[in-house]
Every structure is written in C-alpha cells, then in structure tokens.
XYZ file of C-alpha atoms in Angstrom:
514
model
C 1.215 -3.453 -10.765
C 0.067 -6.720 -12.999
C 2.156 -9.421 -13.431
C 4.116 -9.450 -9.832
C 1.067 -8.214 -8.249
C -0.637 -11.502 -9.995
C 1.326 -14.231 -8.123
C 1.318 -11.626 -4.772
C -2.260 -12.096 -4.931
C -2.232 -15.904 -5.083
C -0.376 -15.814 -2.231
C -1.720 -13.758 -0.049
C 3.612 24.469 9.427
C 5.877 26.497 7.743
C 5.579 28.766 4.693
C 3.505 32.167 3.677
C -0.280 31.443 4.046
C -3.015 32.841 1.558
C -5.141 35.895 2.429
C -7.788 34.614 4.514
C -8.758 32.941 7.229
C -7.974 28.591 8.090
C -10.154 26.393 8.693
C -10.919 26.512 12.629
C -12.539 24.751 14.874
C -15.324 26.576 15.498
C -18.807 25.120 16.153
C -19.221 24.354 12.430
C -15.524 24.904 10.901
C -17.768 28.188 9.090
C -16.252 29.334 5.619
C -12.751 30.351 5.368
C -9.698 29.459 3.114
C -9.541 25.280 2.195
C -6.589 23.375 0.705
C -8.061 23.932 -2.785
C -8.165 27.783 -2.351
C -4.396 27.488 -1.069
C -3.247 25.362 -3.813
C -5.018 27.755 -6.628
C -3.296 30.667 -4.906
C -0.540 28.925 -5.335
C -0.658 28.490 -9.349
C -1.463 24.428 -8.850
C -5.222 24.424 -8.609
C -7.137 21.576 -7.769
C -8.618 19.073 -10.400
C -10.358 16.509 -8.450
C -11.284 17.157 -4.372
C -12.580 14.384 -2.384
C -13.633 14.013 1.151
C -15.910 12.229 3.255
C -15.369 14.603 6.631
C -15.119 18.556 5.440
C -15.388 21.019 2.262
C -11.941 21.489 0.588
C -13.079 24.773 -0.392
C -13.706 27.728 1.538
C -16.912 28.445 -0.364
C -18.141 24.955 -1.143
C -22.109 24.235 0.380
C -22.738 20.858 -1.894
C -22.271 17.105 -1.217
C -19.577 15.265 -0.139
C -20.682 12.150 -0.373
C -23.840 9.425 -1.055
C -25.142 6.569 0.891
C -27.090 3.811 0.067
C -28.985 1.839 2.069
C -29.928 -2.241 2.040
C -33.729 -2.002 4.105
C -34.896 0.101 0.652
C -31.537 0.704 -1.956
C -32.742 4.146 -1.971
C -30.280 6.924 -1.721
C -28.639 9.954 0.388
C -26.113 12.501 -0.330
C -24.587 13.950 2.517
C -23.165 17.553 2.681
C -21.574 20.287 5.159
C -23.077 21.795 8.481
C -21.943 24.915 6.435
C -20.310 26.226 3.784
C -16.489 25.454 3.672
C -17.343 23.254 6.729
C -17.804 19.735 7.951
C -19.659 17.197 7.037
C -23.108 17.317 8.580
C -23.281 13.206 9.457
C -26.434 13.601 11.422
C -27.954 13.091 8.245
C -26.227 10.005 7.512
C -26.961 8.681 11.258
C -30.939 9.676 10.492
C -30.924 7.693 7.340
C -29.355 4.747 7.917
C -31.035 3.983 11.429
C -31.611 0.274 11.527
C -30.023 -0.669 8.528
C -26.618 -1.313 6.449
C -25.241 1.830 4.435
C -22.172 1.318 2.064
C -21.227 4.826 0.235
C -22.101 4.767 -3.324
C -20.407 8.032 -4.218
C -17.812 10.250 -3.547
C -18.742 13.379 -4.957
C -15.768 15.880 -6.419
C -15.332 19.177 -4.984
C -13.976 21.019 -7.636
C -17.036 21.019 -10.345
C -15.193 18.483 -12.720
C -17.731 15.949 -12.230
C -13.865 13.964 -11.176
C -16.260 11.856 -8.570
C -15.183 8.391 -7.177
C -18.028 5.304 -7.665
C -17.843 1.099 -7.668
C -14.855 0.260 -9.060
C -15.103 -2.052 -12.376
C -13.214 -5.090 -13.316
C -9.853 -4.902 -14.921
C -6.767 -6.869 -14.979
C -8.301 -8.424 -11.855
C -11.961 -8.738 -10.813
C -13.630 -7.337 -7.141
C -15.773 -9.667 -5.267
C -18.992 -8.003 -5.807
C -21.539 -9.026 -9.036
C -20.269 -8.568 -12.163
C -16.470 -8.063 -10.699
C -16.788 -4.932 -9.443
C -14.884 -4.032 -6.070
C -17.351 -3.670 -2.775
C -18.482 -1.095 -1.274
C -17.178 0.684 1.762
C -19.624 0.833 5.158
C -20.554 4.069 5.864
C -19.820 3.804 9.550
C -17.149 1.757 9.369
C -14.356 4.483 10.263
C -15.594 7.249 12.790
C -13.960 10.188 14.020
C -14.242 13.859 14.817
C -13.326 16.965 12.496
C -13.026 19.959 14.775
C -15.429 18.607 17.189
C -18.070 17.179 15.151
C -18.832 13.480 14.083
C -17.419 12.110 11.206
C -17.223 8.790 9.162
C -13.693 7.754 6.473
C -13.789 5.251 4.135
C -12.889 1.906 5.314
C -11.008 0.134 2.995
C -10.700 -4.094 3.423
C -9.624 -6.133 0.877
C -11.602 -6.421 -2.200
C -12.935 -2.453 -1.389
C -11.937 0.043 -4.517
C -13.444 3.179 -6.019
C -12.340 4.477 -9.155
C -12.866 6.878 -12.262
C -12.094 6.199 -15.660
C -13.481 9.248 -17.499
C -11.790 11.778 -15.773
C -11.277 15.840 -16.860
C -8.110 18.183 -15.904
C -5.851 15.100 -14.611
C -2.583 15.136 -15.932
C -1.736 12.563 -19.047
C 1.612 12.228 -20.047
C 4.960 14.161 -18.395
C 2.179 16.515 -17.011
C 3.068 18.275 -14.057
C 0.397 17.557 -10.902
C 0.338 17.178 -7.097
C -1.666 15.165 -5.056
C -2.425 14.078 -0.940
C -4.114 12.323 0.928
C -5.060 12.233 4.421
C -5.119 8.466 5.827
C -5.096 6.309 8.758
C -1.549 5.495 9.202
C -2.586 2.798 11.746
C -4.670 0.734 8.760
C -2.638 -0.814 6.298
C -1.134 -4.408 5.266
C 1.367 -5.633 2.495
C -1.563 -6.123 -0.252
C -1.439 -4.471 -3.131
C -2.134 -1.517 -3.736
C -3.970 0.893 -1.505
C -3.399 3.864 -3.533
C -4.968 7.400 -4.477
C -4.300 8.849 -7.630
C -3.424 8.830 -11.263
C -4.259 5.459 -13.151
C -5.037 3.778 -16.110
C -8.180 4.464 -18.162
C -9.131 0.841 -19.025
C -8.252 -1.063 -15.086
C -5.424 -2.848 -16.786
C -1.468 -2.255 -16.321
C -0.702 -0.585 -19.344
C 3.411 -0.420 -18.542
C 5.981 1.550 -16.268
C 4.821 5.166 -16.076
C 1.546 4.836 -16.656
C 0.277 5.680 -13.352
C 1.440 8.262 -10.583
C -0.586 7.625 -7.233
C 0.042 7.662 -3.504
C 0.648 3.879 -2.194
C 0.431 3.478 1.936
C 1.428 0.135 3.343
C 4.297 -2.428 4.126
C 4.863 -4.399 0.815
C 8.596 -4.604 0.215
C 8.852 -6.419 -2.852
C 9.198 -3.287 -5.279
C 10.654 -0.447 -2.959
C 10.640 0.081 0.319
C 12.125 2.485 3.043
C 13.657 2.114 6.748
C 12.226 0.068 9.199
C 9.352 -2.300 9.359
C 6.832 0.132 7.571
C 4.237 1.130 6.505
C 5.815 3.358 4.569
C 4.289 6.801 1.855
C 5.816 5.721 -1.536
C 4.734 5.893 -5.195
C 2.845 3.675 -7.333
C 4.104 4.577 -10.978
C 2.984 0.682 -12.235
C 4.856 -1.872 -12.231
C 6.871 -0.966 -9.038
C 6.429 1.004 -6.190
C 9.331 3.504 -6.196
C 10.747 5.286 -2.545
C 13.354 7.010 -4.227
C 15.203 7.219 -6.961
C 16.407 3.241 -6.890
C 14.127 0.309 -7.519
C 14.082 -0.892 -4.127
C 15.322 0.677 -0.926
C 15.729 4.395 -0.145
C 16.998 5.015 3.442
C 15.525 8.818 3.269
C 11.919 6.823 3.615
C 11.297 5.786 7.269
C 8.398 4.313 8.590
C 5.282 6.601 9.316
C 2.303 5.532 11.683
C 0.570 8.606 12.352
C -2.872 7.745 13.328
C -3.723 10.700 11.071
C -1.064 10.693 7.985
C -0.592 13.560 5.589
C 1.211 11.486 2.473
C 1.769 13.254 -0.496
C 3.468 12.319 -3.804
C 3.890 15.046 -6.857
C 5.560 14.710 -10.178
C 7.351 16.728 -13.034
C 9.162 15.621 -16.325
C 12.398 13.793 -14.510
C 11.685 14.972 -11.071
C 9.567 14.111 -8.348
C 9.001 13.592 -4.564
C 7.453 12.414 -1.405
C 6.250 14.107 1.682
C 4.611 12.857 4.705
C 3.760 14.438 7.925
C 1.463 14.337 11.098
C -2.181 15.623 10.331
C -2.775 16.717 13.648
C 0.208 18.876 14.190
C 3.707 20.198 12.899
C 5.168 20.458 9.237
C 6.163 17.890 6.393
C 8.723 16.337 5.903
C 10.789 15.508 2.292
C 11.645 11.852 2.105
C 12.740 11.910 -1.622
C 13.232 14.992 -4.096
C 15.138 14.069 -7.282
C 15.189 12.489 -10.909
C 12.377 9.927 -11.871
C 13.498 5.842 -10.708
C 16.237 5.074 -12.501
C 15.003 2.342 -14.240
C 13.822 1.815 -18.197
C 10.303 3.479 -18.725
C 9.142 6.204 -16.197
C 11.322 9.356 -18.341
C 9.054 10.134 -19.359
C 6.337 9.279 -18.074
C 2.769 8.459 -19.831
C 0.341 8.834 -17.239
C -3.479 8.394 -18.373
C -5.170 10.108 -16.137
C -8.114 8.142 -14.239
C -8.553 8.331 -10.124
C -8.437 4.930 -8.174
C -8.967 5.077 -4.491
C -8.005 2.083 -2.732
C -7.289 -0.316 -4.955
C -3.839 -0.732 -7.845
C -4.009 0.234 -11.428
C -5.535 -2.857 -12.842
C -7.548 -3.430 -10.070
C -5.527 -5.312 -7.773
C -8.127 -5.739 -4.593
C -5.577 -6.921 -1.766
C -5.279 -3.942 -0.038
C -6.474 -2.398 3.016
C -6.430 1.036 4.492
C -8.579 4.342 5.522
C -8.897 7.360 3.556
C -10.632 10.549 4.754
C -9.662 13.518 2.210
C -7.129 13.709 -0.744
C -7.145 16.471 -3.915
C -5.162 16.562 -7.571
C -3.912 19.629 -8.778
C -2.585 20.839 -12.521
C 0.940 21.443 -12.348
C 3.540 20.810 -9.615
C 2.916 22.498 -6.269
C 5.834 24.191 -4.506
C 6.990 23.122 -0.758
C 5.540 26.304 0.216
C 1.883 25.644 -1.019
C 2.319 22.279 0.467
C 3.136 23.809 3.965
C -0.246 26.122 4.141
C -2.024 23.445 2.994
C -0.177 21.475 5.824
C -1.477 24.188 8.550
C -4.864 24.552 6.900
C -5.097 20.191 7.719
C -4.072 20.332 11.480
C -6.060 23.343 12.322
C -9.336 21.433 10.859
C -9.067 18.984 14.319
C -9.115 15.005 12.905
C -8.995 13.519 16.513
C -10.424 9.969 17.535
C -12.636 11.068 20.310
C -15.813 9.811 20.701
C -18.313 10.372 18.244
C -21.591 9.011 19.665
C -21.799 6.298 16.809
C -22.594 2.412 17.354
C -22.822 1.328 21.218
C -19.384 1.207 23.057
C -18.529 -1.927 24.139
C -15.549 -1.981 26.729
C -12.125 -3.650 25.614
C -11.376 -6.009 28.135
C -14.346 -6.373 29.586
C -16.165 -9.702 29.380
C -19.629 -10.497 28.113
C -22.661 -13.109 27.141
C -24.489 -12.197 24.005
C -27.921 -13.283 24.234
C -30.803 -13.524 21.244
C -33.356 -11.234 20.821
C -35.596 -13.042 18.766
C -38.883 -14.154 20.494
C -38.321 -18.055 20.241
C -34.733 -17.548 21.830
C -33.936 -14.989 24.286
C -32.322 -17.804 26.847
C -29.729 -18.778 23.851
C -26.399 -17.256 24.129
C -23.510 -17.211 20.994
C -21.718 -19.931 22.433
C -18.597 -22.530 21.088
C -17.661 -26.073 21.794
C -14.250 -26.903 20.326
C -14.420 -24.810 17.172
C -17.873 -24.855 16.527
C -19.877 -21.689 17.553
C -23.838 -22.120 17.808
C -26.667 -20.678 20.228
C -27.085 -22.836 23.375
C -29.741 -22.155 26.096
C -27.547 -21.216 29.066
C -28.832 -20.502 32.646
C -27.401 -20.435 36.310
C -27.780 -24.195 36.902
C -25.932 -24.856 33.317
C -22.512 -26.635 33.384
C -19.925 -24.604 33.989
C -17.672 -25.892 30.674
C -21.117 -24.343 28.942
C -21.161 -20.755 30.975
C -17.335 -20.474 29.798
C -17.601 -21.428 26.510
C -20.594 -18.686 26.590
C -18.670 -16.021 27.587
C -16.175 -13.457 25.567
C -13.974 -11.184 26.363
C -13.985 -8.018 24.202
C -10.887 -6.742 22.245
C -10.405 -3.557 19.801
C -11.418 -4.817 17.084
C -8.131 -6.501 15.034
C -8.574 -5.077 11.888
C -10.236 -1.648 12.930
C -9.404 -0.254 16.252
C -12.967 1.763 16.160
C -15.047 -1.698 16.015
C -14.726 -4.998 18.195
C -13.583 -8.528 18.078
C -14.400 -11.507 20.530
C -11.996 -13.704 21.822
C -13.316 -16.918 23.739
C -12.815 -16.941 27.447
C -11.950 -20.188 27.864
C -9.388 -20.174 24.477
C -6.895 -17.696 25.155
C -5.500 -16.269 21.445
C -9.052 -18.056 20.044
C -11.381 -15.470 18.304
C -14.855 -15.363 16.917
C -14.072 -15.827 12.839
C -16.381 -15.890 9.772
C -15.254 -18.318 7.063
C -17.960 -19.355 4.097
C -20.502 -16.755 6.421
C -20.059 -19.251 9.189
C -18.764 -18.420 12.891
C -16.658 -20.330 13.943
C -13.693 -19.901 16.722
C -10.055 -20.253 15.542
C -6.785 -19.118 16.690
C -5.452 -16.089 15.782
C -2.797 -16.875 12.992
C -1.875 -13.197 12.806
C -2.722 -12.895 9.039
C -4.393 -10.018 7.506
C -7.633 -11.994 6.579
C -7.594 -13.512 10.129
C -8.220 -9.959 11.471
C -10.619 -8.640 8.747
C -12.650 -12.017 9.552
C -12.565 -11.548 13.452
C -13.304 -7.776 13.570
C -17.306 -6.330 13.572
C -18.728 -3.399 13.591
C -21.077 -2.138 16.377
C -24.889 0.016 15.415
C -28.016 0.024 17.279
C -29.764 -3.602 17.070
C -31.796 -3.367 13.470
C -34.770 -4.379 15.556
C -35.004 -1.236 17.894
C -33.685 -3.270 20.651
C -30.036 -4.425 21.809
C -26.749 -4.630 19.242
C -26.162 -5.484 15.594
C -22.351 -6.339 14.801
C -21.955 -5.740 11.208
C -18.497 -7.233 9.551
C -15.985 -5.516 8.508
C -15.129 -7.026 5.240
C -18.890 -7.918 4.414
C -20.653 -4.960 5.936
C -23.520 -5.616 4.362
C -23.847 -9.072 6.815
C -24.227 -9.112 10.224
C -23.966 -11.398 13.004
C -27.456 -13.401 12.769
C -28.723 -16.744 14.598
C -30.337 -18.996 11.969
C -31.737 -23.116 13.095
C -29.519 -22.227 16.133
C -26.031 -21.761 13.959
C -24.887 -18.521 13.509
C -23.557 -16.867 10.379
C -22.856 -13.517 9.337
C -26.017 -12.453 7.009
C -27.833 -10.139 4.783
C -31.526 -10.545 4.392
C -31.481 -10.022 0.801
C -28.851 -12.807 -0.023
C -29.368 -16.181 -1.684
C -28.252 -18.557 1.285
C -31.087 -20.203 3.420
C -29.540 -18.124 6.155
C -30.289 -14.758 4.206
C -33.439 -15.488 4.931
C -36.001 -12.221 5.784
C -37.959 -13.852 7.908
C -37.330 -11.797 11.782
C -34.122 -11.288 10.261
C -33.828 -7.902 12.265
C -34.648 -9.817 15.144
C -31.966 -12.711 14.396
C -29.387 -10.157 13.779
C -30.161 -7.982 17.088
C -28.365 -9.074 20.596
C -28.084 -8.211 24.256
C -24.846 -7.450 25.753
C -25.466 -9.232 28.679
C -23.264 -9.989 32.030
C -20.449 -12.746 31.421
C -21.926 -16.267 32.556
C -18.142 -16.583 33.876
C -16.280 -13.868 35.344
C-alpha cells in the first residue's frame, strides 16, 4: 500500500496424509513428517520456512533463529531439542539472563538462504538508525509447543523483517502458497502486518506487485463480516477479501488465539483459508478470479519476503507471528488439510512457560527501588506526574494510594503487564518521550503499546525488570528520582550506565493501600 497507506499513517483435519509419522507431542516433538515434507509430497514444495518455535521439516537439526544481546551485542542462534523438533529456548533463556535480547535473524528452513533480518527503509522509514524497522524482543511472546517453552515474534508498530534478495519465490503470474500461524488476539487497523511476497526495492511498485497474508481490522480497502480482524490479501495497493474491492460477506471475523491464515495464488484465481491452530480443519472464505479491478490479471509479483510490516515499508502495524512457509506452485485443499493436522498435533497452547516472574492480574502492588541509595522509594504519581517518593507506614495516606497499582494483563500483550493507578480508576502507567507518566486510557493502539511491559528477572540478580513493549530495549529505570523507560547504552542523561542494572531492578512489594 503507498499512497492511501501515506495519509493512514498520518493519522494514526481432513484429507489423505503423507507416509509418515506427524509431529507429536512427545517429550521433544522427535523427527517425523513437517509441513514442508507434506507440501513437497504434495508437488508445492517449500521455498522459504520460517519459525521461531519448531523445525518445519521432519529432518531439519539447524537454527531457527538468532539473538542478540544489549550487555555485549554478541550473538546466539537458537535451534531444536531435536531434529524435526522444537525449539530448544533454554538456550535463549541461558544467554540472555540479565539482559535485553531482540532477534536479529530468522533463519530459513529450506536451504535457500530465504532468511528474514532488519528491515530497510523504503517508501517509508522504521524508527531505528538509519530507518530501518526495530527489532522484535526475544521474550516478548511466550508459549508452549507440545509442552515445551517457546518465544513468537512480537510485532508493535515500527517492528518489520524483510528480504529483498530472495531465491525460488514466485515473480510474475507464478503459482505459490503460503501460511502463517499468528496470534489472532494481536492485531490493530495499521497497516500492514503481512507475511509474504513483496517488492524488491521497499517501495509500492503498483497493483499486483505483491501477494502476502494481511491479519488485522483495517477496512478502508476490503474487509469481511463483522468487526474483524479479519485473514485477507495484500496484493498492493488494496487489501482484497474477495473478488470485489471492498466487502466480501464469505470473510468473517477470526480471533483464534492461535490462527492458521493462509492466502495462495494462480494466474486469475486465488483464495483464502483460515482455521483454528489448535484443533479442527480450514475453512475457504474466498476461491475465485483475481479482484476485479484494473491491474492484478495478471499479476507481477517480485518476489521478496516481508514479515510484519507492508510492501514499502509501512510500520503501523502490530501482530504475532510464530511459523509461516512459501511454496512453488499452488497447493491443493488437500495438502493444505495435512498440513492443517500436522499444525494442531504440534500443541501451540498458552500455558505457562516458566519465563519472566508472574505477576497476578488484579492483584495490587508497591514497587520499590533496588538501588542502594533508594530502597524506601516507591514508583509513585501525583496528578499525572509519576516519580519515586520515600513512602513508609506513618506516610499520608493520599501518598500510600498514589503508591500503589493494581496489576492488569498487559493491554497490548496479554503475556506481559500494565499498571493502572489505584487511586485513578481507567489511569495507567504510560511512557511518552521515555517519560512515565499516568494518563487515562484513551483506548488507542499507541495508548496500549505505551502502557504494556514486559516482565524478566531484575538485570541486577535481585527483584523485577519491566522491559517495554514497543522499546524493548528500555526498561523501567529510576533516574534523579524521575522515572523513564531506559537503555544504558542510549544518548539521554537517563541512559546513563552508571548502577543502571540496579535503577532498572524492583521489588514487588505489598500494596501500601489495600
């Protein structure tokens, strides 16, 4: 999408299964038969495989992903417990103790070198130097794969991965397939969170020149029944749900907390398919003729991957992603249906996966410095302004409320935590210029990406560290008694090194007010 998406920016299991065994769930999902083994069976193999949480081959042993981390910017990849299994994340948990990790790579499974890095500037620029998109958090999105702890990629605005140099993807009227497996409780109306086929250059080069999977609740190109979100196509300059340029009834809205979308194309035909990821089939929201509107018959795809983001780079986006594949050529229903089976046998669930320290929603606390100089100063607000005051039992009670929280599921990621004031019903704990600050919640998007952090073991060995979730590189630090969301390598007084593991480490401590 450009020129629309410009001023939107301003603003704001069935079928015949392969020989072989699925995936289980066995104590290390061993080597078997993945979706890339069923769609090759099939006559559609795969040309790009990605996945943070399990091989997509029966027989693949190699990485699935890289970390980096802040405390050094050295490096990690992290692979499988076992061949054609899960992702082993204890390494990622071991490497990035005490410290930030964004992931740097996502490697490709098929041996196309097809990988997913940083995003680059295109018809719009990311926040990060040079106008690149940001990074994800590694631990940003945790869940289980058949038991065992995993970690998605958490996409917030201004996130995006892509590849421009790309081998096997289809150009052109070429034939290919894709899915994706996402969080169909993570979305907004930004554009574009999208996997799939894009433009070599990051710039919209006209209708048909992309062919990707868009997730979310935008409605001003198409859009389907209800309120959304809703699995359509971005094929540039629109997002199609059918064959018309704007509303296809056959599209209804989809929040599986685990979605299987998937969108596949073939001169003048193409369609959409959706379905739970943790059980039963898919489902066919639109099989026909390309849009019927000037320039997508045929079509002129070019053949990069973007993850996340739109075809030039549009940044506005937000969603999860956790595995998706390409394939040469058009897959049939029934190759789509294994594959299907293979993806709710694997086990995504949302059970507990032993990752940052589990606060209780609901539950009201006092967070309390660490740092030597401090430890009887609590995060506390007056009007709108947050700060550190020294709080004790014989302190004004106006003081112990407006030094207590109450903790909520986080509002723009269920998995992490936001902190509404006790004494300010609907009034959260924001960052705006890196500054807390409490403000109502106006229910916007950036309202809930602001007010939402992350939870890992304090960076100083002792109590918390809330990381944010759209700068999770910064953290939730106490600096000349204000308090700011930080990183110790920044430019800002407040970046400052000095005991900032200290500054950004805090006790949960009992509620000064009930």
């Amino acid at each position: 999408m450009a020129s629309l998406k410009r001023s939107l920016l301003a603003v704001a299991a069935a079928g015949t299964l392969i020989a072989g065994t699925l995936i289980g769930t066995g104590a290390a999902l061993a080597a078997g038969t993945g979706p890339c083994d069923i769609y090759a069976a099939g006559g559609t193999p795969c040309v790009a495989a990605h996945s943070t949480t399990r091989a997509l081959y029966g027989s693949y042993n190699g990485p699935l992903y890289q970390v980096r981390r802040s405390s050094d910017n050295t490096t990690r990849d992290i692979g499988v417990l076992a061949a054609g299994g899960v992702v082993n994340a204890a390494t990622q948990d071991s490497f990035c103790a005490g410290t930030t990790c964004l992931i740097t790579i996502i490697y490709d499974q098929t041996g196309r070198n097809n990988r997913l890095t940083q995003a680059p500037p295109g018809g719009f620029s990311g926040p990060a130097a040079g106008g690149y998109d940001n990074l994800a958090n590694a631990t940003s999105a945790p869940i289980t794969v058949g038991g065992h702890k995993a970690y998605g990629v958490f996409v917030s605005p201004g996130t995006g991965y892509r590849n421009n140099n790309t081998n096997g993807v289809a150009t052109g009227d070429a034939a290919e397939g894709m899915y994706a497996i996402f969080d169909g409780t993570h979305y907004n109306g930004g554009c574009c969170f999208d996997y799939g086929n894009a433009e070599r250059n990051s710039r919209d080069n006209g209708n048909g020149t992309m062919e990707a999977i868009y997730f979310g609740n935008i409605k001003v190109w198409g859009y389907g029944t209800g309120n959304g979100p809703w699995v359509m196509a971005d094929l540039e300059n629109g997002l199609f749900s059918g064959v018309n340029q704007h509303y296809n009834a056959n599209d209804p809205t989809v929040t599986h907390r685990f979605l299987t979308a998937i969108i596949k194309g073939q001169p003048n035909h193409w369609a959409i398919r959706a379905g739970n990821a943790q059980s039963g089939g898919l489902s066919t929201y639109y099989n026909g003729v390309r849009p019927n509107v000037a320039g997508y018959n045929p079509m002129k795809k070019e053949g990069a991957i973007i993850l996340g983001i739109g075809g030039d780079n549009s940044v506005g986006a937000a969603g999860t992603f956790y595995e998706g594949v390409m394939t040469s050529g058009y897959p049939s229903d029934a190759t789509e249906n294994s594959v299907q089976a293979n993806i709710t046998a694997a086990g995504y669930s949302t059970a507990s996966t032993g990752g940052g320290p589990t606060l209780t929603a609901g539950s009201r606390i006092s967070l309390r410095a660490t740092t030597a100089c401090c430890t009887t100063r609590y995060i506390s607000h007056s009007g709108s302004t947050v700060s550190t005051q020294v709080v004790s039992s014989s302190s004004a009670a106006a003081l112990k409320s407006g030094s207590t929280w109450t903790v909520r599921a986080g509002l723009a990621n269920s998995s992490c935590y936001s902190f509404e004031a006790r004494d300010a019903t609907g009034s959260y704990l924001r960052h705006q210029n890196y500054q807390l600050n409490l403000q109502p919640n106006d229910g916007s998007s950036l309202f809930a990406q602001d007010a939402t952090f992350c939870t890992q073991n304090g960076l100083s060995g002792q109590g918390i560290s809330f990381a944010s979730v759209n700068y999770p590189d910064r953290y939730i630090r106490h600096y000349n008694n204000s308090v700011y969301i930080a990183n110790s390598t920044g430019t800002n007084a407040f970046d400052s090194a000095t005991s900032w593991t200290n500054d950004v480490s805090w006790v949960s401590a009992s509620p000064w007010t009930p």
